[in-house]
Amino acid sequence: MARSQRLEALLDGLTQVQANPYSEEAIVHLRTTLKSRYAIAVLRAAQLVASAELSVLLPELTAAFDRFMIAPVETDPNCLAKEAIADALYRLNAGTEEVFLRGIRHIQMEPVWGGRVDTAAKLRGICALGLVRMNYPGVMTELADLLADPEVPARIAAARAIAYSENGAGVPLLRLRARIGDDPTVVAECLIALLKLAPTQSFPFIVSFLDAPNPQLQELTALALGDSRLPAAFEPLRRWWCHTTEPELRQTALLAIALLRQEAALEFLLALIAHEPPVVAKGAIAALQIYRDTPPLWQQVEAAVLQRGDRALIEMLR
């Protein structure tokens, strides 16, 4: 059978066993596929194993990962099969320490137009979660290294894994990464992790980033504070809105305040609708759109708009 025919047969078989992946026939086909050299077929098989929670196939997953670590650029371009395997092992709560350690340290440079690129950043992030979930004793050392990774997605994954660990030992790592500076998305992820691990201790530090020189970081900090729903976040966000002149940042501030879903925040936004110039009132209504699916709250927005009687504002309720 030609290579394309063998691959097609494996993929067709995976489609057929999706309806009942627990059958003996399905297990046999999944095992055969995981032993194959076709990365795309192994990827799909690993995804099915993960969704069906087929722990019986853990040995085949581990063996497949090891196989694709040999000449990885040729056997598994873009790390897609290894990513799917690592994700399946993570979701199955497998104690595959060796796989996760190899994965979190793996760098796969592949040729692209004008140079080479590392395609293993996502794999390193998945393996970080795997090490956290299995309570690997040296996980914080691995996450510290990942937080200094050359690739932005890997550093973001490191911050998320530290938050997932619920380990206070990660707090200094996150603060250091944020303090020395990084891509705004990385710093914001560190702040989000700090809000989960040590919200009270870290609160003043996080609020300070509302005054960061980078507008994107200001926005991401505001949204992180809003998503936290911490009562203490309202006043800093209100002050930030008051002294910010950039229209986009002011709108982000109003959205962050709305995200708090607190009585004081709602009263503030309703007061803007009732008393501020139309452009400000429109911003408040836009921010409060997140309440549309919460009738008791949205009814208060509607009442404030109707009481003001401005036709343009009323149109925003439609």
PDB file of N, CA and C in Angstrom, residues 217-274:
ATOM      1  N   LEU A 217      -0.134  47.923  27.807  1.00  0.00           N
ATOM      2  CA  LEU A 217       0.013  47.344  29.144  1.00  0.00           C
ATOM      3  C   LEU A 217      -0.969  47.986  30.115  1.00  0.00           C
ATOM      4  N   GLN A 218      -1.210  49.276  29.977  1.00  0.00           N
ATOM      5  CA  GLN A 218      -2.226  49.929  30.805  1.00  0.00           C
ATOM      6  C   GLN A 218      -3.586  49.257  30.601  1.00  0.00           C
ATOM      7  N   GLU A 219      -3.943  49.041  29.342  1.00  0.00           N
ATOM      8  CA  GLU A 219      -5.230  48.413  29.030  1.00  0.00           C
ATOM      9  C   GLU A 219      -5.327  47.013  29.622  1.00  0.00           C
ATOM     10  N   LEU A 220      -4.297  46.218  29.399  1.00  0.00           N
ATOM     11  CA  LEU A 220      -4.312  44.839  29.880  1.00  0.00           C
ATOM     12  C   LEU A 220      -4.345  44.780  31.401  1.00  0.00           C
ATOM     13  N   THR A 221      -3.676  45.713  32.057  1.00  0.00           N
ATOM     14  CA  THR A 221      -3.715  45.779  33.520  1.00  0.00           C
ATOM     15  C   THR A 221      -5.122  46.103  33.997  1.00  0.00           C
ATOM     16  N   ALA A 222      -5.758  47.070  33.350  1.00  0.00           N
ATOM     17  CA  ALA A 222      -7.121  47.439  33.729  1.00  0.00           C
ATOM     18  C   ALA A 222      -8.071  46.259  33.575  1.00  0.00           C
ATOM     19  N   LEU A 223      -7.962  45.550  32.471  1.00  0.00           N
ATOM     20  CA  LEU A 223      -8.846  44.405  32.246  1.00  0.00           C
ATOM     21  C   LEU A 223      -8.569  43.279  33.237  1.00  0.00           C
ATOM     22  N   ALA A 224      -7.305  43.099  33.601  1.00  0.00           N
ATOM     23  CA  ALA A 224      -6.976  42.090  34.615  1.00  0.00           C
ATOM     24  C   ALA A 224      -7.605  42.449  35.954  1.00  0.00           C
ATOM     25  N   LEU A 225      -7.552  43.716  36.313  1.00  0.00           N
ATOM     26  CA  LEU A 225      -8.178  44.162  37.564  1.00  0.00           C
ATOM     27  C   LEU A 225      -9.689  43.994  37.494  1.00  0.00           C
ATOM     28  N   GLY A 226     -10.277  44.311  36.350  1.00  0.00           N
ATOM     29  CA  GLY A 226     -11.715  44.133  36.205  1.00  0.00           C
ATOM     30  C   GLY A 226     -12.128  42.682  36.327  1.00  0.00           C
ATOM     31  N   ASP A 227     -11.392  41.811  35.652  1.00  0.00           N
ATOM     32  CA  ASP A 227     -11.706  40.381  35.709  1.00  0.00           C
ATOM     33  C   ASP A 227     -11.531  39.807  37.110  1.00  0.00           C
ATOM     34  N   SER A 228     -10.685  40.434  37.920  1.00  0.00           N
ATOM     35  CA  SER A 228     -10.445  39.927  39.275  1.00  0.00           C
ATOM     36  C   SER A 228     -11.664  40.066  40.174  1.00  0.00           C
ATOM     37  N   ARG A 229     -12.507  41.059  39.865  1.00  0.00           N
ATOM     38  CA  ARG A 229     -13.708  41.369  40.665  1.00  0.00           C
ATOM     39  C   ARG A 229     -13.374  41.712  42.119  1.00  0.00           C
ATOM     40  N   LEU A 230     -12.166  42.128  42.361  1.00  0.00           N
ATOM     41  CA  LEU A 230     -11.792  42.538  43.716  1.00  0.00           C
ATOM     42  C   LEU A 230     -12.455  43.872  44.050  1.00  0.00           C
ATOM     43  N   PRO A 231     -13.115  43.981  45.193  1.00  0.00           N
ATOM     44  CA  PRO A 231     -13.744  45.259  45.562  1.00  0.00           C
ATOM     45  C   PRO A 231     -12.756  46.422  45.562  1.00  0.00           C
ATOM     46  N   ALA A 232     -11.515  46.149  45.949  1.00  0.00           N
ATOM     47  CA  ALA A 232     -10.514  47.219  46.031  1.00  0.00           C
ATOM     48  C   ALA A 232     -10.124  47.765  44.666  1.00  0.00           C
ATOM     49  N   ALA A 233     -10.480  47.059  43.590  1.00  0.00           N
ATOM     50  CA  ALA A 233     -10.048  47.485  42.255  1.00  0.00           C
ATOM     51  C   ALA A 233     -10.862  48.656  41.720  1.00  0.00           C
ATOM     52  N   PHE A 234     -12.051  48.883  42.265  1.00  0.00           N
ATOM     53  CA  PHE A 234     -12.917  49.928  41.705  1.00  0.00           C
ATOM     54  C   PHE A 234     -12.284  51.310  41.778  1.00  0.00           C
ATOM     55  N   GLU A 235     -11.789  51.697  42.928  1.00  0.00           N
ATOM     56  CA  GLU A 235     -11.285  53.063  43.085  1.00  0.00           C
ATOM     57  C   GLU A 235     -10.077  53.349  42.191  1.00  0.00           C
ATOM     58  N   PRO A 236      -9.081  52.452  42.102  1.00  0.00           N
ATOM     59  CA  PRO A 236      -7.974  52.710  41.173  1.00  0.00           C
ATOM     60  C   PRO A 236      -8.429  52.814  39.722  1.00  0.00           C
ATOM     61  N   LEU A 237      -9.390  51.980  39.348  1.00  0.00           N
ATOM     62  CA  LEU A 237      -9.894  52.048  37.975  1.00  0.00           C
ATOM     63  C   LEU A 237     -10.657  53.342  37.739  1.00  0.00           C
ATOM     64  N   ARG A 238     -11.425  53.780  38.719  1.00  0.00           N
ATOM     65  CA  ARG A 238     -12.160  55.044  38.581  1.00  0.00           C
ATOM     66  C   ARG A 238     -11.183  56.210  38.439  1.00  0.00           C
ATOM     67  N   ARG A 239     -10.138  56.215  39.261  1.00  0.00           N
ATOM     68  CA  ARG A 239      -9.136  57.283  39.182  1.00  0.00           C
ATOM     69  C   ARG A 239      -8.424  57.260  37.834  1.00  0.00           C
ATOM     70  N   TRP A 240      -8.127  56.064  37.365  1.00  0.00           N
ATOM     71  CA  TRP A 240      -7.451  55.946  36.070  1.00  0.00           C
ATOM     72  C   TRP A 240      -8.324  56.526  34.961  1.00  0.00           C
ATOM     73  N   TRP A 241      -9.622  56.223  35.014  1.00  0.00           N
ATOM     74  CA  TRP A 241     -10.545  56.777  34.019  1.00  0.00           C
ATOM     75  C   TRP A 241     -10.566  58.303  34.101  1.00  0.00           C
ATOM     76  N   CYS A 242     -10.546  58.824  35.301  1.00  0.00           N
ATOM     77  CA  CYS A 242     -10.643  60.278  35.479  1.00  0.00           C
ATOM     78  C   CYS A 242      -9.438  61.018  34.897  1.00  0.00           C
ATOM     79  N   HIS A 243      -8.239  60.462  35.066  1.00  0.00           N
ATOM     80  CA  HIS A 243      -7.064  61.219  34.619  1.00  0.00           C
ATOM     81  C   HIS A 243      -6.565  60.807  33.236  1.00  0.00           C
ATOM     82  N   THR A 244      -7.201  59.803  32.630  1.00  0.00           N
ATOM     83  CA  THR A 244      -6.794  59.371  31.295  1.00  0.00           C
ATOM     84  C   THR A 244      -7.542  60.179  30.242  1.00  0.00           C
ATOM     85  N   THR A 245      -6.836  60.643  29.244  1.00  0.00           N
ATOM     86  CA  THR A 245      -7.463  61.462  28.201  1.00  0.00           C
ATOM     87  C   THR A 245      -7.642  60.718  26.887  1.00  0.00           C
ATOM     88  N   GLU A 246      -6.874  59.661  26.662  1.00  0.00           N
ATOM     89  CA  GLU A 246      -6.977  58.897  25.424  1.00  0.00           C
ATOM     90  C   GLU A 246      -8.330  58.181  25.371  1.00  0.00           C
ATOM     91  N   PRO A 247      -9.147  58.429  24.329  1.00  0.00           N
ATOM     92  CA  PRO A 247     -10.497  57.844  24.259  1.00  0.00           C
ATOM     93  C   PRO A 247     -10.528  56.324  24.395  1.00  0.00           C
ATOM     94  N   GLU A 248      -9.610  55.630  23.729  1.00  0.00           N
ATOM     95  CA  GLU A 248      -9.623  54.168  23.799  1.00  0.00           C
ATOM     96  C   GLU A 248      -9.314  53.677  25.209  1.00  0.00           C
ATOM     97  N   LEU A 249      -8.389  54.335  25.874  1.00  0.00           N
ATOM     98  CA  LEU A 249      -8.059  53.939  27.241  1.00  0.00           C
ATOM     99  C   LEU A 249      -9.220  54.232  28.184  1.00  0.00           C
ATOM    100  N   ARG A 250      -9.887  55.345  27.969  1.00  0.00           N
ATOM    101  CA  ARG A 250     -11.049  55.677  28.813  1.00  0.00           C
ATOM    102  C   ARG A 250     -12.151  54.631  28.643  1.00  0.00           C
ATOM    103  N   GLN A 251     -12.342  54.171  27.410  1.00  0.00           N
ATOM    104  CA  GLN A 251     -13.360  53.144  27.190  1.00  0.00           C
ATOM    105  C   GLN A 251     -12.958  51.829  27.846  1.00  0.00           C
ATOM    106  N   THR A 252     -11.676  51.500  27.774  1.00  0.00           N
ATOM    107  CA  THR A 252     -11.198  50.293  28.452  1.00  0.00           C
ATOM    108  C   THR A 252     -11.421  50.395  29.955  1.00  0.00           C
ATOM    109  N   ALA A 253     -11.203  51.582  30.510  1.00  0.00           N
ATOM    110  CA  ALA A 253     -11.422  51.782  31.946  1.00  0.00           C
ATOM    111  C   ALA A 253     -12.876  51.518  32.313  1.00  0.00           C
ATOM    112  N   LEU A 254     -13.798  52.014  31.493  1.00  0.00           N
ATOM    113  CA  LEU A 254     -15.223  51.794  31.776  1.00  0.00           C
ATOM    114  C   LEU A 254     -15.578  50.314  31.668  1.00  0.00           C
ATOM    115  N   LEU A 255     -15.018  49.630  30.676  1.00  0.00           N
ATOM    116  CA  LEU A 255     -15.274  48.197  30.546  1.00  0.00           C
ATOM    117  C   LEU A 255     -14.726  47.447  31.755  1.00  0.00           C
ATOM    118  N   ALA A 256     -13.527  47.807  32.197  1.00  0.00           N
ATOM    119  CA  ALA A 256     -12.934  47.144  33.365  1.00  0.00           C
ATOM    120  C   ALA A 256     -13.788  47.359  34.604  1.00  0.00           C
ATOM    121  N   ILE A 257     -14.321  48.559  34.750  1.00  0.00           N
ATOM    122  CA  ILE A 257     -15.201  48.849  35.888  1.00  0.00           C
ATOM    123  C   ILE A 257     -16.460  47.999  35.803  1.00  0.00           C
ATOM    124  N   ALA A 258     -17.007  47.870  34.598  1.00  0.00           N
ATOM    125  CA  ALA A 258     -18.201  47.034  34.427  1.00  0.00           C
ATOM    126  C   ALA A 258     -17.903  45.575  34.750  1.00  0.00           C
ATOM    127  N   LEU A 259     -16.718  45.110  34.380  1.00  0.00           N
ATOM    128  CA  LEU A 259     -16.346  43.718  34.630  1.00  0.00           C
ATOM    129  C   LEU A 259     -16.303  43.383  36.114  1.00  0.00           C
ATOM    130  N   LEU A 260     -16.119  44.389  36.961  1.00  0.00           N
ATOM    131  CA  LEU A 260     -16.080  44.150  38.401  1.00  0.00           C
ATOM    132  C   LEU A 260     -17.388  43.579  38.921  1.00  0.00           C
ATOM    133  N   ARG A 261     -18.497  43.942  38.258  1.00  0.00           N
ATOM    134  CA  ARG A 261     -19.835  43.465  38.651  1.00  0.00           C
ATOM    135  C   ARG A 261     -20.096  43.719  40.137  1.00  0.00           C
ATOM    136  N   GLN A 262     -19.809  44.932  40.558  1.00  0.00           N
ATOM    137  CA  GLN A 262     -20.042  45.335  41.943  1.00  0.00           C
ATOM    138  C   GLN A 262     -21.054  46.474  41.974  1.00  0.00           C
ATOM    139  N   GLU A 263     -21.719  46.600  43.092  1.00  0.00           N
ATOM    140  CA  GLU A 263     -22.747  47.631  43.215  1.00  0.00           C
ATOM    141  C   GLU A 263     -22.166  49.027  43.022  1.00  0.00           C
ATOM    142  N   ALA A 264     -21.025  49.296  43.637  1.00  0.00           N
ATOM    143  CA  ALA A 264     -20.420  50.624  43.506  1.00  0.00           C
ATOM    144  C   ALA A 264     -20.040  50.915  42.061  1.00  0.00           C
ATOM    145  N   ALA A 265     -19.539  49.907  41.366  1.00  0.00           N
ATOM    146  CA  ALA A 265     -19.154  50.081  39.968  1.00  0.00           C
ATOM    147  C   ALA A 265     -20.375  50.351  39.099  1.00  0.00           C
ATOM    148  N   LEU A 266     -21.451  49.606  39.339  1.00  0.00           N
ATOM    149  CA  LEU A 266     -22.677  49.803  38.563  1.00  0.00           C
ATOM    150  C   LEU A 266     -23.258  51.185  38.824  1.00  0.00           C
ATOM    151  N   GLU A 267     -23.283  51.596  40.070  1.00  0.00           N
ATOM    152  CA  GLU A 267     -23.812  52.923  40.398  1.00  0.00           C
ATOM    153  C   GLU A 267     -23.003  54.024  39.715  1.00  0.00           C
ATOM    154  N   PHE A 268     -21.698  53.858  39.656  1.00  0.00           N
ATOM    155  CA  PHE A 268     -20.843  54.840  38.995  1.00  0.00           C
ATOM    156  C   PHE A 268     -21.183  54.945  37.514  1.00  0.00           C
ATOM    157  N   LEU A 269     -21.322  53.804  36.858  1.00  0.00           N
ATOM    158  CA  LEU A 269     -21.611  53.807  35.426  1.00  0.00           C
ATOM    159  C   LEU A 269     -23.012  54.333  35.137  1.00  0.00           C
ATOM    160  N   LEU A 270     -23.965  54.007  35.986  1.00  0.00           N
ATOM    161  CA  LEU A 270     -25.326  54.527  35.810  1.00  0.00           C
ATOM    162  C   LEU A 270     -25.346  56.042  35.994  1.00  0.00           C
ATOM    163  N   ALA A 271     -24.525  56.542  36.912  1.00  0.00           N
ATOM    164  CA  ALA A 271     -24.445  57.993  37.114  1.00  0.00           C
ATOM    165  C   ALA A 271     -23.862  58.685  35.887  1.00  0.00           C
ATOM    166  N   LEU A 272     -22.918  58.034  35.220  1.00  0.00           N
ATOM    167  CA  LEU A 272     -22.373  58.603  33.989  1.00  0.00           C
ATOM    168  C   LEU A 272     -23.455  58.702  32.918  1.00  0.00           C
ATOM    169  N   ILE A 273     -24.288  57.689  32.844  1.00  0.00           N
ATOM    170  CA  ILE A 273     -25.386  57.710  31.867  1.00  0.00           C
ATOM    171  C   ILE A 273     -26.348  58.846  32.174  1.00  0.00           C
ATOM    172  N   ALA A 274     -26.601  59.051  33.442  1.00  0.00           N
ATOM    173  CA  ALA A 274     -27.611  60.038  33.843  1.00  0.00           C
ATOM    174  C   ALA A 274     -27.122  61.474  33.737  1.00  0.00           C
TER     175      ALA A 274
END
